[in-house]
mmCIF file of C-alpha atoms and ligand atoms in Angstrom:
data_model
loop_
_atom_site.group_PDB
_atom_site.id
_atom_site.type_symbol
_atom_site.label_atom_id
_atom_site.label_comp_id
_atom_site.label_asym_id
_atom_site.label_seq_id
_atom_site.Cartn_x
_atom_site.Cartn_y
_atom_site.Cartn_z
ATOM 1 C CA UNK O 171 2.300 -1.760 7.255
ATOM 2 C CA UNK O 172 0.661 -3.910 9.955
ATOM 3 C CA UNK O 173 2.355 -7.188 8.490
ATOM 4 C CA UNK O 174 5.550 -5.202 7.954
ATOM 5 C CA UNK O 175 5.615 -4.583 11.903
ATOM 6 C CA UNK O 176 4.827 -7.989 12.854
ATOM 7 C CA UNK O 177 7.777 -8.967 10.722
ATOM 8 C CA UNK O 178 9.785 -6.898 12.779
ATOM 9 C CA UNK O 179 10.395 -3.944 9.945
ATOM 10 C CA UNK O 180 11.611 -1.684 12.627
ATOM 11 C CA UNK O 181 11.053 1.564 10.181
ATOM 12 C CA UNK O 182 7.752 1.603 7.957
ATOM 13 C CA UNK O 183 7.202 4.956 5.771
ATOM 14 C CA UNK O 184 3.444 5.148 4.185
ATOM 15 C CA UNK O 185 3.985 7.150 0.777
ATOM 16 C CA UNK O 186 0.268 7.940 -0.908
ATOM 17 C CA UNK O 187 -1.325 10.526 -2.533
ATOM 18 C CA UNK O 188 -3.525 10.921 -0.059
ATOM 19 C CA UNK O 189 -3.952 13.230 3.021
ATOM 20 C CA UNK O 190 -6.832 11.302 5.034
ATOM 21 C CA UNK O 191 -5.233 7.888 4.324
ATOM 22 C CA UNK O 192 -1.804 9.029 4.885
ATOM 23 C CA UNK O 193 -2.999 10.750 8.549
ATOM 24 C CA UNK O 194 -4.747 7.680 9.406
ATOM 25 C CA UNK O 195 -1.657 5.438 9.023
ATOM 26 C CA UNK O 196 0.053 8.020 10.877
ATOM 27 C CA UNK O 197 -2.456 7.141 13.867
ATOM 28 C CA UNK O 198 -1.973 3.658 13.160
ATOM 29 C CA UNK O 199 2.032 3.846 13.757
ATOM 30 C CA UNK O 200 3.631 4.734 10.485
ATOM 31 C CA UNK O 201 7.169 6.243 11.558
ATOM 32 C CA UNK O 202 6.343 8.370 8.904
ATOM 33 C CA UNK O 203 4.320 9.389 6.121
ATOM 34 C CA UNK O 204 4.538 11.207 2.804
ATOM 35 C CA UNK O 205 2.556 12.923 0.096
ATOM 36 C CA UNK O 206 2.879 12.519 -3.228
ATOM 37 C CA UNK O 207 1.947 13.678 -6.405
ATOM 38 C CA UNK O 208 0.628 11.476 -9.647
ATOM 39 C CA UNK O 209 2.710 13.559 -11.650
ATOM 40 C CA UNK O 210 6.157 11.606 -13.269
ATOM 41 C CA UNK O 211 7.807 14.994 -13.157
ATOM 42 C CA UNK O 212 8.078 14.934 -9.179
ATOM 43 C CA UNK O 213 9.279 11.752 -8.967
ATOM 44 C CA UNK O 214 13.535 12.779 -8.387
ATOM 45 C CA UNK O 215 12.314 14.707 -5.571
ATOM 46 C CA UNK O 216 10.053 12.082 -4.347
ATOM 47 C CA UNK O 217 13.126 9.699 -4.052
ATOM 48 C CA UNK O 218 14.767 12.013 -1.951
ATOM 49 C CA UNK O 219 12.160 12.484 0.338
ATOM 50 C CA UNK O 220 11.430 8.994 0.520
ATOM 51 C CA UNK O 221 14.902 8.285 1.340
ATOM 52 C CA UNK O 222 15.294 10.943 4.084
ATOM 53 C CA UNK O 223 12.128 9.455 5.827
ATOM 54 C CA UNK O 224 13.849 6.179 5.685
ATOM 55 C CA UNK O 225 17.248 7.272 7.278
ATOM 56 C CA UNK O 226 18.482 6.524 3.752
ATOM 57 C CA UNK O 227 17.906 3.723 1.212
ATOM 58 C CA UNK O 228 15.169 1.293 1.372
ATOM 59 C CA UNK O 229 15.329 -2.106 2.117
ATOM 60 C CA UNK O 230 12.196 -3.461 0.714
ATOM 61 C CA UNK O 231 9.645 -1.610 -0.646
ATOM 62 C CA UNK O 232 6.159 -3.263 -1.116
ATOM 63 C CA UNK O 233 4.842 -0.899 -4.532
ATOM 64 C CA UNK O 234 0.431 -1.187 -4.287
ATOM 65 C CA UNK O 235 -0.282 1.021 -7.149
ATOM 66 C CA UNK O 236 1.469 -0.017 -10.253
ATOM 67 C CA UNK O 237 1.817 3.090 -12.052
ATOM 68 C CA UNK O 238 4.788 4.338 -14.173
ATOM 69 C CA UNK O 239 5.647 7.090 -11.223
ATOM 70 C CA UNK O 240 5.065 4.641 -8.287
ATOM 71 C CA UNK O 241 7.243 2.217 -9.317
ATOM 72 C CA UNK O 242 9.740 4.294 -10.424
ATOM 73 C CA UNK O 243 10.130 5.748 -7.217
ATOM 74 C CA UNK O 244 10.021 2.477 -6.082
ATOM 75 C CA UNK O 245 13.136 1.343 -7.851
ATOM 76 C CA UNK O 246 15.057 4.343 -7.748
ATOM 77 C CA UNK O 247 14.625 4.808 -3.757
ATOM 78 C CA UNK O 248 15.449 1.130 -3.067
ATOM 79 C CA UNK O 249 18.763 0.014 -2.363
ATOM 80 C CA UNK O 250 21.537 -2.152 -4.072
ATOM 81 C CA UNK O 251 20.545 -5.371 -3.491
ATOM 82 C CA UNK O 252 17.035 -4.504 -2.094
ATOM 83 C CA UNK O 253 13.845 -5.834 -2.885
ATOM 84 C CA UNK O 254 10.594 -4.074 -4.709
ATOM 85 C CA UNK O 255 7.418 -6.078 -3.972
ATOM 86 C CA UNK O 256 4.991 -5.264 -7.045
ATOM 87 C CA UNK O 257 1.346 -5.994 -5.394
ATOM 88 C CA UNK O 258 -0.726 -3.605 -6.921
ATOM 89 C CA UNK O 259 -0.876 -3.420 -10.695
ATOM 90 C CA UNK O 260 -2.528 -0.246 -12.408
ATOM 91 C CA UNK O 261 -1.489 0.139 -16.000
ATOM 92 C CA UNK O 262 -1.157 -3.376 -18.234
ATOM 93 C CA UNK O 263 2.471 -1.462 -19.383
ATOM 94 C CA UNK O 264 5.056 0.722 -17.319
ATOM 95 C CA UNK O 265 7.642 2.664 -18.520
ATOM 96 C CA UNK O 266 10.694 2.111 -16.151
ATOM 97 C CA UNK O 267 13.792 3.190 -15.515
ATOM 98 C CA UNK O 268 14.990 -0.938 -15.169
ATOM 99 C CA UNK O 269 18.390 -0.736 -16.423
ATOM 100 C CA UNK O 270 19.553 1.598 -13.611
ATOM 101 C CA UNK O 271 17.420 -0.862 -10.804
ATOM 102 C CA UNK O 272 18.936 -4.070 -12.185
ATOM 103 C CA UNK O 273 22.407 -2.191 -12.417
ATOM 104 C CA UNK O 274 21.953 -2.045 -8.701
ATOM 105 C CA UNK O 275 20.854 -5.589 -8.651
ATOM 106 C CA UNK O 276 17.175 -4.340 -6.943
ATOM 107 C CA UNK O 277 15.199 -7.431 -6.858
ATOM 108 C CA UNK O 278 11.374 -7.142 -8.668
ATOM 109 C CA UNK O 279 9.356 -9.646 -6.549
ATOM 110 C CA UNK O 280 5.854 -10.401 -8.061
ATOM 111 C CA UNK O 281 2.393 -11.634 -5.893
ATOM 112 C CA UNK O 282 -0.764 -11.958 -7.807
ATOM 113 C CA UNK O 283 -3.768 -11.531 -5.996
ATOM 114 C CA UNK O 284 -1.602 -12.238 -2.563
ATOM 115 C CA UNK O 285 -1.790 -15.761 -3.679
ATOM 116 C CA UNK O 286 -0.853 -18.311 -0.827
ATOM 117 C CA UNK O 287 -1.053 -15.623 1.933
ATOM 118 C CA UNK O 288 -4.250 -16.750 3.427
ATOM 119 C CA UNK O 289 -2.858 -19.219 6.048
ATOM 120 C CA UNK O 290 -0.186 -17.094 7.211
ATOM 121 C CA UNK O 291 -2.822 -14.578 7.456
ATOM 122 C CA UNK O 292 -5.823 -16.470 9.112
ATOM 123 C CA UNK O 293 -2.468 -17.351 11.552
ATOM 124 C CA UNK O 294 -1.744 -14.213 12.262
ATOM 125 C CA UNK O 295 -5.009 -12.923 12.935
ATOM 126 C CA UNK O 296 -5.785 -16.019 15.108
ATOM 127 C CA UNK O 297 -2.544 -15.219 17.944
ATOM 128 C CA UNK O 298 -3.338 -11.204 17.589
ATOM 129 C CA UNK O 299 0.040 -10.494 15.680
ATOM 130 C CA UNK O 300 -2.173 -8.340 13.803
ATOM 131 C CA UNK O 301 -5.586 -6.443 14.307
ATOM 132 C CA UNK O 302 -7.259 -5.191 11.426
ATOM 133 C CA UNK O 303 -10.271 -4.092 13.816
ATOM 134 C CA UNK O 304 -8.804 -0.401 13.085
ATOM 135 C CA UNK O 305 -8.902 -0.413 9.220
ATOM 136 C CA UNK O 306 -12.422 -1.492 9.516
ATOM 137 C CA UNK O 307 -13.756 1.987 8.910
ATOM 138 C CA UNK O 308 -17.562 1.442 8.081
ATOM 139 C CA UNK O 309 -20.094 -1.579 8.446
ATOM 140 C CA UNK O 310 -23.105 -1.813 6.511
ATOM 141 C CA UNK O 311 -26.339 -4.212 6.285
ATOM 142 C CA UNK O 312 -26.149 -6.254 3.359
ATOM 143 C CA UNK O 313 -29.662 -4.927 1.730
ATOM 144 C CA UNK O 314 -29.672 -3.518 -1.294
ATOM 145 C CA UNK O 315 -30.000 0.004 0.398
ATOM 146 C CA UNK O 316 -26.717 -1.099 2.271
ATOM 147 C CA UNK O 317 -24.932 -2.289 -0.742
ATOM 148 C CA UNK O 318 -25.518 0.854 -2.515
ATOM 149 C CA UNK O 319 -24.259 3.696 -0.032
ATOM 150 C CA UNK O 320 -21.051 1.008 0.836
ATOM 151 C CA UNK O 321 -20.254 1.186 -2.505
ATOM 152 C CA UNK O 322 -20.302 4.789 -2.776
ATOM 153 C CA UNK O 323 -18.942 5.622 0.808
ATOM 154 C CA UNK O 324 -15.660 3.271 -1.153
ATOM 155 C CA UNK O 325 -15.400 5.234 -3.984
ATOM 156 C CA UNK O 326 -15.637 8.782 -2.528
ATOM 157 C CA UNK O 327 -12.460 7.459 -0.389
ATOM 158 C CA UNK O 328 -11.833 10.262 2.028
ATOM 159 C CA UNK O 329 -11.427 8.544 6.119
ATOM 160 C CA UNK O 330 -13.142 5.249 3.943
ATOM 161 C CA UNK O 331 -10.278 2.517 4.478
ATOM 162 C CA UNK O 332 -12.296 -0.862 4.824
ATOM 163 C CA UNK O 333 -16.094 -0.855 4.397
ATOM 164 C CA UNK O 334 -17.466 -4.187 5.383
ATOM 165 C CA UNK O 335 -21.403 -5.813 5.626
ATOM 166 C CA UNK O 336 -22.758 -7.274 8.374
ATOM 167 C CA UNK O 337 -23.248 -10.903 7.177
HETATM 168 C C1 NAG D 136 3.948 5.878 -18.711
HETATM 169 O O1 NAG D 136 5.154 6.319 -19.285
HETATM 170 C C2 NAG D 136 5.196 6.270 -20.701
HETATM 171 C C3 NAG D 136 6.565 6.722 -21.131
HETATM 172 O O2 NAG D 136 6.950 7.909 -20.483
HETATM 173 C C4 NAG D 136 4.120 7.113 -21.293
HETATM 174 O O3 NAG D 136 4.119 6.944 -22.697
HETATM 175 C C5 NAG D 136 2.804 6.696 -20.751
HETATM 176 O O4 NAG D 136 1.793 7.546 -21.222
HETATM 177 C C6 NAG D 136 2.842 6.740 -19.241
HETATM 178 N N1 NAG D 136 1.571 6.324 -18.724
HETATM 179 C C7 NAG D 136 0.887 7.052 -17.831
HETATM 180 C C8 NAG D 136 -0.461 6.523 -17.464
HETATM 181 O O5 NAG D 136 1.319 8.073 -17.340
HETATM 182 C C1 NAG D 137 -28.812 -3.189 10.210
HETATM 183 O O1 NAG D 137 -29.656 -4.245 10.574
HETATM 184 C C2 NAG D 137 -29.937 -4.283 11.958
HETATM 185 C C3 NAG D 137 -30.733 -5.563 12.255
HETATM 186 O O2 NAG D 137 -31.808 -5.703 11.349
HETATM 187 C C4 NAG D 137 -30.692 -3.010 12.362
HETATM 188 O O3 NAG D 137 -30.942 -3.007 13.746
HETATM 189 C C5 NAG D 137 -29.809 -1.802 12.008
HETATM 190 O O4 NAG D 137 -30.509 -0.600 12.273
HETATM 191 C C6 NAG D 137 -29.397 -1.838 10.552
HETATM 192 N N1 NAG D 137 -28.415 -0.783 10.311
HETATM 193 C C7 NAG D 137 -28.542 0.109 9.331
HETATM 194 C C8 NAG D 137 -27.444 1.105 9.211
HETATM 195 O O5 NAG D 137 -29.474 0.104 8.546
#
């Protein structure tokens, strides 16, 4: 969201499954947020949704999960001619509904591993385009005792976004 901004995305919807993560993006400036389910039956109504946050199709959509439901929302909420960023991927196969995207020529854009971001990163965290400082969420020694409870404060999610060690 924070790199979509800086690009000048002047409408950024947050969809998760999430209530704490989704809230906190709302603090962080998402025009708006929504709540979804993991189940594929809600998707048609998810695309609706999705769209009316947007004011109507979406332009690009950047799809972090990589789950059968996720990206089919993805696709099917995208506009002709848009663009689907696939970062995240979940399951090693999806089912998809691809004839329908590629009917309206929806573009599937793959990054693995956000491979040659780093300079443009480092850059814009260098002239404050972007400030992370707020998705920094907990800081922890690096013991042992500190590596334990950061691993577990992670996984019980909840207001955890980044947890970081003091180096
Ligand atoms: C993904 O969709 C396919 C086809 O509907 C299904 O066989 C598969 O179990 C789904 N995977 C998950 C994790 O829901
Ligand atoms: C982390 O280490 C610093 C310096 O040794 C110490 O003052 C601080 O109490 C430690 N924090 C925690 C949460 O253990």
């Amino acid at each position: 969201m924070l790199a979509a901004r800086a690009f000048g995305s002047p409408k950024v919807v947050i969809v998760d499954v999430d209530d704490c993560r989704l809230s906190f993006m709302k603090d962080l400036g998402a025009d708006e947020i929504i709540k979804v389910s993991p189940i594929m039956q809600d998707v048609e109504e998810e695309v609706v949704r999705i769209r009316n946050a947007m004011g109507g199709p979406v332009d690009l959509r950047f799809e972090c999960v990589g789950f059968n439901n996720t990206m089919t929302t993805a696709l099917q909420a995208t506009r002709a001619g848009g663009k689907v960023c696939l970062v995240g991927l979940g399951q090693s196969e999806m089912t998809l509904p691809l004839t329908s995207a590629a009917a309206r020529e929806v573009d599937v854009i793959g990054i693995f591993r956000y491979r040659n971001t780093w300079l443009l990163c480092i850059e814009l965290l260098r002239t404050g385009e972007i400030d992370v400082k707020p998705l920094i969420t907990h800081m922890y020694n690096f013991t042992q005792e500190g590596v334990d409870e950061a691993f577990e404060t992670s996984s019980r999610g909840g207001n955890a976004i980044k947890v970081m060690f003091n180096l």
